[in-house]
PDB file of C-alpha atoms in Angstrom:
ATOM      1  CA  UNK P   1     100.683  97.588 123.832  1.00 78.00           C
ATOM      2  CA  UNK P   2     102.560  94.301 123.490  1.00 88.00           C
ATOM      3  CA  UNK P   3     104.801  94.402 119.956  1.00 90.00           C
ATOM      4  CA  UNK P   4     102.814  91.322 118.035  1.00 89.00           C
ATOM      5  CA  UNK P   5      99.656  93.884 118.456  1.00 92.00           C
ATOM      6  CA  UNK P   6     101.284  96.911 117.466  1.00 93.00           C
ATOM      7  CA  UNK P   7     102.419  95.393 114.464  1.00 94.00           C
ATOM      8  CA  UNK P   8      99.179  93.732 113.618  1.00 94.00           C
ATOM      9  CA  UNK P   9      97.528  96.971 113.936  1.00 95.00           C
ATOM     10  CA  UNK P  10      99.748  98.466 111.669  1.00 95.00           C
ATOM     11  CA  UNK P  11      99.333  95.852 108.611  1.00 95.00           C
ATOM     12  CA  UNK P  12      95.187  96.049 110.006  1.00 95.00           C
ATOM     13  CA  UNK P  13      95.780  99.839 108.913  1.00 96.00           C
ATOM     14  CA  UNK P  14      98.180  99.366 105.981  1.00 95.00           C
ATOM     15  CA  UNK P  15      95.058  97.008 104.425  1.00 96.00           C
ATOM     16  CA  UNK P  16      91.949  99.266 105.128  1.00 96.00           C
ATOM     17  CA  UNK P  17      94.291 102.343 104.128  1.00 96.00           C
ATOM     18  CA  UNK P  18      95.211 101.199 100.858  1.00 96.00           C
ATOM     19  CA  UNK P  19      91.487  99.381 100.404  1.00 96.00           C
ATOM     20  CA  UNK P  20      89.814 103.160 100.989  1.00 96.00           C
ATOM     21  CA  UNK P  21      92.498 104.861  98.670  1.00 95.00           C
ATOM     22  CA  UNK P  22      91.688 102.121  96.178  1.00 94.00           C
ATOM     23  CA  UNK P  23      88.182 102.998  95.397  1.00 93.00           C
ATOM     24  CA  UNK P  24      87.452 106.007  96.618  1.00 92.00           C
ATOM     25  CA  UNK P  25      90.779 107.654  94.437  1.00 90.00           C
ATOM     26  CA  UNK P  26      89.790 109.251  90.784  1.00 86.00           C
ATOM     27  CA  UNK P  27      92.806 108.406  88.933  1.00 88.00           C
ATOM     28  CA  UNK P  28      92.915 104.453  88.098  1.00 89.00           C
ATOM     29  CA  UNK P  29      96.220 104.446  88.177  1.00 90.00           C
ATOM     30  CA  UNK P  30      96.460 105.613  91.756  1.00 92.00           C
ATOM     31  CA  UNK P  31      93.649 103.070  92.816  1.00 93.00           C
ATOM     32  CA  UNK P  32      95.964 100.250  91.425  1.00 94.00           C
ATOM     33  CA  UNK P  33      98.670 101.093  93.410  1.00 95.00           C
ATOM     34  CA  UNK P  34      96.518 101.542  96.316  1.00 96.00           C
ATOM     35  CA  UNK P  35      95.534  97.920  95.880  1.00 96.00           C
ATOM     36  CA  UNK P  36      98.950  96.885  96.064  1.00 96.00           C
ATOM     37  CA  UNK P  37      99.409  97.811  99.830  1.00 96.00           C
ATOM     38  CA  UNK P  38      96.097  96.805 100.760  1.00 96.00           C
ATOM     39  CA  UNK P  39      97.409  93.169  99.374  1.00 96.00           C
ATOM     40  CA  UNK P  40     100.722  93.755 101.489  1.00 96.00           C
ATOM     41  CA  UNK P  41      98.601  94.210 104.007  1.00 96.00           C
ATOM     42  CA  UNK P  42      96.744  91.288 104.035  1.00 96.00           C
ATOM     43  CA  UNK P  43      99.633  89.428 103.478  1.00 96.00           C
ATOM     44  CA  UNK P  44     101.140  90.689 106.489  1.00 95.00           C
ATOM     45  CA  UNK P  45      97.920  89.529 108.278  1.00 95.00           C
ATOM     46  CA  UNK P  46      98.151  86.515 106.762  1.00 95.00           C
ATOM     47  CA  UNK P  47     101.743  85.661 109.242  1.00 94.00           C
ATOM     48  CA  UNK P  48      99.305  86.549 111.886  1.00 93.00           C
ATOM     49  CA  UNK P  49      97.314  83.511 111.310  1.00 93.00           C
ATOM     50  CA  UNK P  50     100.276  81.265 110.993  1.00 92.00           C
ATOM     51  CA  UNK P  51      99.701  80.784 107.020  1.00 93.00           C
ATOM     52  CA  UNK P  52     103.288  81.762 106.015  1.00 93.00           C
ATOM     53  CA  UNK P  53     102.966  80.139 102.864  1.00 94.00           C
ATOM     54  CA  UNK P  54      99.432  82.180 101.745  1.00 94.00           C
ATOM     55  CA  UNK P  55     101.402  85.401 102.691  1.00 95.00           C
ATOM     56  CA  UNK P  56     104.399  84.618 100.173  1.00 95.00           C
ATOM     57  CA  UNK P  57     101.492  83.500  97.397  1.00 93.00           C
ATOM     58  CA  UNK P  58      99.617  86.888  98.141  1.00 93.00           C
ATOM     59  CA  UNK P  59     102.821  88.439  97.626  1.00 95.00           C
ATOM     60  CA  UNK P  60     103.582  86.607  94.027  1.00 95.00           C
ATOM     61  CA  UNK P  61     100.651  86.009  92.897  1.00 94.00           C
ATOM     62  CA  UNK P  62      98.384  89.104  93.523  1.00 93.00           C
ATOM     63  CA  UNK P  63     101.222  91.654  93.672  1.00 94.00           C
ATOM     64  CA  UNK P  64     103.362  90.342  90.951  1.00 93.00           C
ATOM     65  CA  UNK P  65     101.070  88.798  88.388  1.00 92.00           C
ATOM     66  CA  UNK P  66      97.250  90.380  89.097  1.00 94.00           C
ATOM     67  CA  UNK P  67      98.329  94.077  89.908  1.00 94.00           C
ATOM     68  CA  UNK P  68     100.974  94.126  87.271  1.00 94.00           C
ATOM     69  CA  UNK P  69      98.363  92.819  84.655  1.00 92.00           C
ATOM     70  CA  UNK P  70      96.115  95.620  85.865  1.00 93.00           C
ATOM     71  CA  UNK P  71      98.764  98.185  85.814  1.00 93.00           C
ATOM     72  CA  UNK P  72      99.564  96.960  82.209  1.00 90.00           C
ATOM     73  CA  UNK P  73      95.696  96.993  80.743  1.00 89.00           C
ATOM     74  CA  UNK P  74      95.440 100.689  82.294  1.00 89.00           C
ATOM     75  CA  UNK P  75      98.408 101.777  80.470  1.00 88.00           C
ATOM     76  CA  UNK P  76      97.227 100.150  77.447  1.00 84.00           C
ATOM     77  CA  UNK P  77      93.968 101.460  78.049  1.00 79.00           C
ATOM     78  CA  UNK P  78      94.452 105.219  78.545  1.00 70.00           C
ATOM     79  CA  UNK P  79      96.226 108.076  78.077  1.00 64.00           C
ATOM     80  CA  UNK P  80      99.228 108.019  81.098  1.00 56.00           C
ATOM     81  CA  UNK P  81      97.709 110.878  83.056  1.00 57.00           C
ATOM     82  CA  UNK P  82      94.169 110.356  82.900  1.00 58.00           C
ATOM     83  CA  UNK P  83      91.388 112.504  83.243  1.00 62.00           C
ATOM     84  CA  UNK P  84      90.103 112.028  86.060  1.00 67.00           C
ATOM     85  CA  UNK P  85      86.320 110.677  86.353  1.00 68.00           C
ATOM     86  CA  UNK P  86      83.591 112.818  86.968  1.00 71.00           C
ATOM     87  CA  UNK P  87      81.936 112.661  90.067  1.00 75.00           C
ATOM     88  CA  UNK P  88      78.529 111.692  89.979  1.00 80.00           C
ATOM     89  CA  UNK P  89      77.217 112.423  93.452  1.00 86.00           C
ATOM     90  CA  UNK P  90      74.135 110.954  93.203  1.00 88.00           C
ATOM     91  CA  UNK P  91      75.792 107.214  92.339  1.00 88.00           C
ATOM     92  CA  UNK P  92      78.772 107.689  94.937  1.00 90.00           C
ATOM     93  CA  UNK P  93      76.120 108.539  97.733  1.00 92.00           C
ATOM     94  CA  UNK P  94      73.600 105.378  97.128  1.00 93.00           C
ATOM     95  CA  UNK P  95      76.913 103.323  96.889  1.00 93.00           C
ATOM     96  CA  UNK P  96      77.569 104.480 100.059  1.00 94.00           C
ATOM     97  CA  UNK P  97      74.101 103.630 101.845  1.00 95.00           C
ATOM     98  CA  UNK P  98      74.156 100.722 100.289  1.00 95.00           C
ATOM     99  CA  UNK P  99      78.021  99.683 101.513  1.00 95.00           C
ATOM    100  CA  UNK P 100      77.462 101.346 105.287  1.00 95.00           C
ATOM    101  CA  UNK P 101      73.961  99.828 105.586  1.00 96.00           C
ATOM    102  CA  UNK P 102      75.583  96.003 104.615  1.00 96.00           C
ATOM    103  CA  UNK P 103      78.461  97.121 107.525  1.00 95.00           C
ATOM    104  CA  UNK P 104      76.382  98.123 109.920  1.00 96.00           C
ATOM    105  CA  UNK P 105      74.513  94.622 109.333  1.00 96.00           C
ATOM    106  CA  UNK P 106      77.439  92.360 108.759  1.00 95.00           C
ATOM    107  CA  UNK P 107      79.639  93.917 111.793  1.00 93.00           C
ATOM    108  CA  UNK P 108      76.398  93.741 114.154  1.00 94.00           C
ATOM    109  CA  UNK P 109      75.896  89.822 112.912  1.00 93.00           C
ATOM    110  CA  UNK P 110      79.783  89.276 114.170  1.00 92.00           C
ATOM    111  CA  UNK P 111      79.598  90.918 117.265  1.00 89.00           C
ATOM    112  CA  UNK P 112      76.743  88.613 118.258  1.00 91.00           C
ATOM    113  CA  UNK P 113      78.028  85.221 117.140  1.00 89.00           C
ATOM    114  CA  UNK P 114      79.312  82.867 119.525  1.00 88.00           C
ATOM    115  CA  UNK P 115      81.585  80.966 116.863  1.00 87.00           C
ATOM    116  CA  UNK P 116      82.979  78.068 117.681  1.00 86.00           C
ATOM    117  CA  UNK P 117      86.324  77.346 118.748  1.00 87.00           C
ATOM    118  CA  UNK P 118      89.416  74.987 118.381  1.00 87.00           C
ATOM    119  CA  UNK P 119      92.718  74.627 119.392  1.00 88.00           C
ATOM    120  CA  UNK P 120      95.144  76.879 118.081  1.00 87.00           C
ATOM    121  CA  UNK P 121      97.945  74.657 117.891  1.00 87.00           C
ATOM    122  CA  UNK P 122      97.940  72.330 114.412  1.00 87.00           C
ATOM    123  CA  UNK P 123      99.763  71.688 111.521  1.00 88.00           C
ATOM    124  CA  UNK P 124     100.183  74.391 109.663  1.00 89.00           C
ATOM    125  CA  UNK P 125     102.995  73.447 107.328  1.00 90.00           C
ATOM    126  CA  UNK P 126     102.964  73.388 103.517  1.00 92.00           C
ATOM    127  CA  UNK P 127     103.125  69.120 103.669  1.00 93.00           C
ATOM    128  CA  UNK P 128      99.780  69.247 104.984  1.00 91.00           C
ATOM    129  CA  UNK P 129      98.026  71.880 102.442  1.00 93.00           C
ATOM    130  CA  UNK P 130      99.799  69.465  99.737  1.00 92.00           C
ATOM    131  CA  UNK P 131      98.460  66.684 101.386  1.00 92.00           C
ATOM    132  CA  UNK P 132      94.982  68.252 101.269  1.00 91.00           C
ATOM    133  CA  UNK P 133      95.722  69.853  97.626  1.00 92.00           C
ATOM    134  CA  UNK P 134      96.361  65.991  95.973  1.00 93.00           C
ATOM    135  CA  UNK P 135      94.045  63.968  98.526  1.00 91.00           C
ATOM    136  CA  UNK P 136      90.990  65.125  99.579  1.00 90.00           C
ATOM    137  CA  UNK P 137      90.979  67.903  97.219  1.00 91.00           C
ATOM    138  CA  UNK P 138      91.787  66.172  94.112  1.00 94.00           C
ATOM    139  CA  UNK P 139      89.354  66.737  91.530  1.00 95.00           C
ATOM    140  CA  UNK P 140      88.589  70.676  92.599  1.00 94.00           C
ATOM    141  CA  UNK P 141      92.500  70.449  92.399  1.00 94.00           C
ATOM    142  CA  UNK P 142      92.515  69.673  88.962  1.00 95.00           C
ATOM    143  CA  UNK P 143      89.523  71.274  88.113  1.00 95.00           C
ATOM    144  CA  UNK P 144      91.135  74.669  89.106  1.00 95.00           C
ATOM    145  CA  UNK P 145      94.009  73.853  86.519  1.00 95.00           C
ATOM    146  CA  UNK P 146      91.881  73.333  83.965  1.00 96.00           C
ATOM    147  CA  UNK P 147      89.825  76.720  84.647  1.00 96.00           C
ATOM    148  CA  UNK P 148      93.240  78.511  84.715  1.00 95.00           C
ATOM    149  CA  UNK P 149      94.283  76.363  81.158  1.00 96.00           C
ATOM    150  CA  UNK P 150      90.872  77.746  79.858  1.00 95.00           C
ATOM    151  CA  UNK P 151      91.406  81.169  80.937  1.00 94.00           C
ATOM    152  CA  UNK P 152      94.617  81.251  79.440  1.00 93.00           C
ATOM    153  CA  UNK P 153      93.682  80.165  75.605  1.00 94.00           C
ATOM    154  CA  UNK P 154      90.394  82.654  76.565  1.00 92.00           C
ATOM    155  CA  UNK P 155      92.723  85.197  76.908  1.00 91.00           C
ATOM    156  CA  UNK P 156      94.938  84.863  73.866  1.00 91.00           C
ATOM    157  CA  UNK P 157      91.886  84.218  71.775  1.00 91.00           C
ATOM    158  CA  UNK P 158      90.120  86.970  72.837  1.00 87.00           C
ATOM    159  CA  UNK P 159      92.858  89.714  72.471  1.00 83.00           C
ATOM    160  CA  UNK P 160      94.478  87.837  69.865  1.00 79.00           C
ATOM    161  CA  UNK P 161      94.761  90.891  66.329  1.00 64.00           C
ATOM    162  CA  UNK P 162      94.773  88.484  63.636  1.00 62.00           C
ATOM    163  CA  UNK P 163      92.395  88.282  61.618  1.00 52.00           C
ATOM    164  CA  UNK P 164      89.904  90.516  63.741  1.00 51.00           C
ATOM    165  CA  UNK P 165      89.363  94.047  64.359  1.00 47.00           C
TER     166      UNK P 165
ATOM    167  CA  UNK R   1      94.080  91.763 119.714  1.00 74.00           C
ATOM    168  CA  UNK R   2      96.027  89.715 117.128  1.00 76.00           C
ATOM    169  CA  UNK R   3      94.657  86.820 118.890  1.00 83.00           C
ATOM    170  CA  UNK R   4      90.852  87.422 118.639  1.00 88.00           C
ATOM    171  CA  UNK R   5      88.644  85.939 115.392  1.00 91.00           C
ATOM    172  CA  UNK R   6      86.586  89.221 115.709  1.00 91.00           C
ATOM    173  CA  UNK R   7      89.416  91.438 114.827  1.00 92.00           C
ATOM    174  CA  UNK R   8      89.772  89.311 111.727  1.00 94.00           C
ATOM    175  CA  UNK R   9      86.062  89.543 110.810  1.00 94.00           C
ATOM    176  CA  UNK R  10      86.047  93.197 111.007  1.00 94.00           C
ATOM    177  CA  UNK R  11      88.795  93.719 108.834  1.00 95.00           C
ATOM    178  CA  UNK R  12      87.345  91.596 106.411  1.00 95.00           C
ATOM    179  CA  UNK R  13      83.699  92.861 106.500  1.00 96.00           C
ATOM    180  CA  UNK R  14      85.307  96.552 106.284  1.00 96.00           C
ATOM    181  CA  UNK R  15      87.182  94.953 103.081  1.00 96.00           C
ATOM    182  CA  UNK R  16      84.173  93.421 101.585  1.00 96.00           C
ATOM    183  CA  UNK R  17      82.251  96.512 102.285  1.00 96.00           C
ATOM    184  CA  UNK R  18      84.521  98.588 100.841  1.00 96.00           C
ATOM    185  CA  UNK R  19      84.549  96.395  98.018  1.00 96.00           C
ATOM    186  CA  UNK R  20      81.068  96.321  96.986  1.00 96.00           C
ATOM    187  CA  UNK R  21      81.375 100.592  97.483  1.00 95.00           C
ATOM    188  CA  UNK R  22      83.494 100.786  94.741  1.00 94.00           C
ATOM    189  CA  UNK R  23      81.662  98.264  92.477  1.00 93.00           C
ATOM    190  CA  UNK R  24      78.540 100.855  92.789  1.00 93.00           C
ATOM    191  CA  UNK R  25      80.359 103.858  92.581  1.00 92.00           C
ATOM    192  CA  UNK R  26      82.753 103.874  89.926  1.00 89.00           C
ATOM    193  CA  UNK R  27      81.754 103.195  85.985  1.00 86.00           C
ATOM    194  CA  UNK R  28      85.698 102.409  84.780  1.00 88.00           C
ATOM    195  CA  UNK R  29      86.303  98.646  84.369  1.00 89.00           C
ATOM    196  CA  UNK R  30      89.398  98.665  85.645  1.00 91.00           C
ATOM    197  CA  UNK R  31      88.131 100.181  89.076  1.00 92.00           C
ATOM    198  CA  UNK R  32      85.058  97.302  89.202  1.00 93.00           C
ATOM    199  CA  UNK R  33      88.004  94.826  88.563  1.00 93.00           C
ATOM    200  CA  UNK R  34      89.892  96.261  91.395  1.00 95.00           C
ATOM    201  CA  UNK R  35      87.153  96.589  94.056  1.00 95.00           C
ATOM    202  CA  UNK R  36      86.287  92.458  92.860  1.00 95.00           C
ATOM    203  CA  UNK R  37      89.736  92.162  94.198  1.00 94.00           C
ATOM    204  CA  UNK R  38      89.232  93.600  97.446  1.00 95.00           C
ATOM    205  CA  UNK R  39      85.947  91.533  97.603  1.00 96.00           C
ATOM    206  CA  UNK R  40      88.080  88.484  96.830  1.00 95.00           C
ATOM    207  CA  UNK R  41      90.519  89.260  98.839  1.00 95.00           C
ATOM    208  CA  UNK R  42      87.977  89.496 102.013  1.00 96.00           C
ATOM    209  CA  UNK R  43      87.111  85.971 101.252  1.00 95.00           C
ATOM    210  CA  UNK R  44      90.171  84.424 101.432  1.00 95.00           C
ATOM    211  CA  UNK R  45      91.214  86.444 104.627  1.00 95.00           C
ATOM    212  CA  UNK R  46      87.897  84.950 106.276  1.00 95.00           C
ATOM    213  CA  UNK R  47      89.018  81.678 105.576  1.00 94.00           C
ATOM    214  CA  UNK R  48      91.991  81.867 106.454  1.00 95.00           C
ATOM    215  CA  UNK R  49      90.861  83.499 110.080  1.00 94.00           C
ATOM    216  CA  UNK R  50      88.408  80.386 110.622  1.00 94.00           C
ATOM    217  CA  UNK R  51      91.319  78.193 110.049  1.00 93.00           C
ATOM    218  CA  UNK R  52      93.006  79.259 112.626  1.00 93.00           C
ATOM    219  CA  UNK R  53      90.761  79.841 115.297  1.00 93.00           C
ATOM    220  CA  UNK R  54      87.613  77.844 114.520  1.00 91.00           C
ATOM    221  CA  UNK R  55      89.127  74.197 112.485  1.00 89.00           C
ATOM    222  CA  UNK R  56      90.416  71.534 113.705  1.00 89.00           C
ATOM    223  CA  UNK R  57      92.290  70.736 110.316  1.00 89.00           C
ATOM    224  CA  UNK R  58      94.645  73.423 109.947  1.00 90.00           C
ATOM    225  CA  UNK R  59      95.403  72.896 106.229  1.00 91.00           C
ATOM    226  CA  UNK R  60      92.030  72.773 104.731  1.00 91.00           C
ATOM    227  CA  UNK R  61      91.074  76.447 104.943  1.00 92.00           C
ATOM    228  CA  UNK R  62      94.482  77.093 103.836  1.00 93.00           C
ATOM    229  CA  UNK R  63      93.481  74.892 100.557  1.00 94.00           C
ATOM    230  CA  UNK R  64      90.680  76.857 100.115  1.00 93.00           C
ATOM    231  CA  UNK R  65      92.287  80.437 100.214  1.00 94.00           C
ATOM    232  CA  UNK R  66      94.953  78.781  97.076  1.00 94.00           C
ATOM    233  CA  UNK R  67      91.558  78.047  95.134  1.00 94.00           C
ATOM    234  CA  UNK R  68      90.653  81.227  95.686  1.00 94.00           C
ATOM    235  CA  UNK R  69      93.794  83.192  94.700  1.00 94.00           C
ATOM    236  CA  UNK R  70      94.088  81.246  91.620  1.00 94.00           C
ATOM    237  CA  UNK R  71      90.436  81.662  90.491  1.00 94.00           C
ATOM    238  CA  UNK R  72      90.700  85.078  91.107  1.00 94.00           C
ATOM    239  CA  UNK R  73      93.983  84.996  88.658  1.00 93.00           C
ATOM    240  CA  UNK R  74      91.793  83.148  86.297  1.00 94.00           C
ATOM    241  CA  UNK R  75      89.348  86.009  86.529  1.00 93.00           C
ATOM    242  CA  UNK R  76      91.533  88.875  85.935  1.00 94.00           C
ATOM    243  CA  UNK R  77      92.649  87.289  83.127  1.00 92.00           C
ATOM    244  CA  UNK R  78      89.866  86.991  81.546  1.00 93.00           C
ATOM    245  CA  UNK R  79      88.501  90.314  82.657  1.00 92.00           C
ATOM    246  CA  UNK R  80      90.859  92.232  81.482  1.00 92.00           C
ATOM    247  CA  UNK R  81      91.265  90.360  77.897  1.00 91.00           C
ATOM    248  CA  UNK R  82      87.650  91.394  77.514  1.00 90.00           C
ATOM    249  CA  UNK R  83      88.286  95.302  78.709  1.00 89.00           C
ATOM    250  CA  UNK R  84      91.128  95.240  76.394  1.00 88.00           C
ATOM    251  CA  UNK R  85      88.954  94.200  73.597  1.00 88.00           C
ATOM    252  CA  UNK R  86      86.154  96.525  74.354  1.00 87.00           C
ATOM    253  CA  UNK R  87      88.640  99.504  74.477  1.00 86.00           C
ATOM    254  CA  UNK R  88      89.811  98.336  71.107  1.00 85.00           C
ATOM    255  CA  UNK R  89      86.371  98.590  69.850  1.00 84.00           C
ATOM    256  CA  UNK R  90      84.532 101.360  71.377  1.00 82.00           C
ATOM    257  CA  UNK R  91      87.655 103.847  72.718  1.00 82.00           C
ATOM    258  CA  UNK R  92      86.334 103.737  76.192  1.00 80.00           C
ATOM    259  CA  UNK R  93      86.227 101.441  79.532  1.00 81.00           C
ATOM    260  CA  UNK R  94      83.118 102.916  80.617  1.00 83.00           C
ATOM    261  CA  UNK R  95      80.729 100.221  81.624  1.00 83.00           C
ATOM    262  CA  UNK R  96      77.780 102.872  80.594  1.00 82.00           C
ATOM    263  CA  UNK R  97      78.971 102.622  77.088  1.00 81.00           C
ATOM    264  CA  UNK R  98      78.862  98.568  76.932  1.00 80.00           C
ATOM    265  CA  UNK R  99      75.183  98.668  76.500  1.00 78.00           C
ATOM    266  CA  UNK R 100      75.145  96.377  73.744  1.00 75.00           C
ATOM    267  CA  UNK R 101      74.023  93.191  74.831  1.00 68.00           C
ATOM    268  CA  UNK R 102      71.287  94.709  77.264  1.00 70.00           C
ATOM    269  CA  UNK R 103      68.280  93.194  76.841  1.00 62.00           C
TER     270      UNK R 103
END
């Protein structure tokens, strides 16, 4: 095994890994840290398809900002070492028909497509997602700024003490 | 192996799969939020994948992936203002309890 595959199969396994520990794990706070190495591992598959730049915003964005701010709401949320949920066997068994059924569809539907192909070689750099951020992308551009402005006033409104119970 | 679309695909599917497992299974809020994040995170690996094998223009599935991490930001934020809120109110982030507004 050549040492680009070995290594992609270990990120491959670091992301399923930590994706299975994240929801099948009782504790919350265990299934949050779980979800931070399934997101190193997709950043690490992220290099793999030449995106350098998605793999450092995985890395800032969903480790440091979105799994902190989960971490933070479960500690907020509940006492540090949790109960642990009850198992409900019924529920986690139909979840998993349901999940292995869509799988077994899904994974079937890709090993039969002939998708079609292109060059590998491109420009991958950070001036062209720029370019394609303020050209052709303009107005979702700016849309997405203002979603993020409204979530952000959403936020402090919502949680905001004063005044409400 | 690293070179192959399919590869990608699986890993994604498996992701998305094991996304929508944990949306069904589990009744804390914070767990749903966490499998949407694997589910998110599947879509932005996809698109990512058909950049590079299947687009001629290498940046624009790139573009698409940024949109989605920063919606999903949005989302969280807002999710998890509203399961801070609900603990406040009801002591609890068990979706069975936020029966409320059913119809």
């Amino acid at each position: 095994m050549s040492l680009p595959d070995a290594f992609f199969l270990f990120f491959a396994g670091i992301t399923l890994g930590g994706a299975v520990l994240a929801v099948t794990l009782r504790n919350v706070f265990y299934n949050a840290l779980s979800l931070i190495l399934c997101l190193a591992g997709v950043a690490g598959l992220f290099v793999f398809l030449n995106s350098e730049f998605l793999a450092v915003m995985e890395v800032i964005i969903y480790i440091g900002a979105i799994s902190i701010a989960i971490l933070f709401a479960i500690m907020l949320s509940q006492p540090m070492m949790p109960v642990k949920e009850p198992l409900n066997r019924g529920k986690v068994a139909r979840a998993a028909l349901v999940a292995g059924l869509l799988f077994l569809g899904l994974s079937r539907v890709i090993g039969r497509s002939q998708w079609s192909t292109a060059p590998l070689e491109g420009d991958y750099s950070l001036q062209g997602i720029g370019r394609m951020l303020l050209g052709a992308n303009m107005i979702p551009f700016e849309v997405v700024s203002l979603v993020l402005l409204v979530a952000i006033i959403g936020a402090l409104v919502l949680t905001g003490s004063k005044g409400r119970g | 192996m690293s070179e192959s679309l399919g590869a990608y695909l699986f890993i994604s599917t498996a992701l998305f799969c094991l996304g929508v497992y944990g949306l069904l299974s589990r009744r804390n809020l914070v767990a749903m939020l966490i499998s949407l994040e694997l589910i998110l995170n599947s879509a932005s690996l996809n698109f990512v994948a058909f950049n590079k094998f299947s687009l001629i223009n290498k940046a624009a599935g790139q573009t698409f992936a940024v949109f989605v991490i920063a919606l999903a930001a949005a989302e969280v934020t807002i999710g998890l203002s509203l399961i801070l809120l609900f603990h406040r109110k009801r002591d609890s982030i068990n979706v069975e309890d936020a029966g409320e507004m059913k119809g």
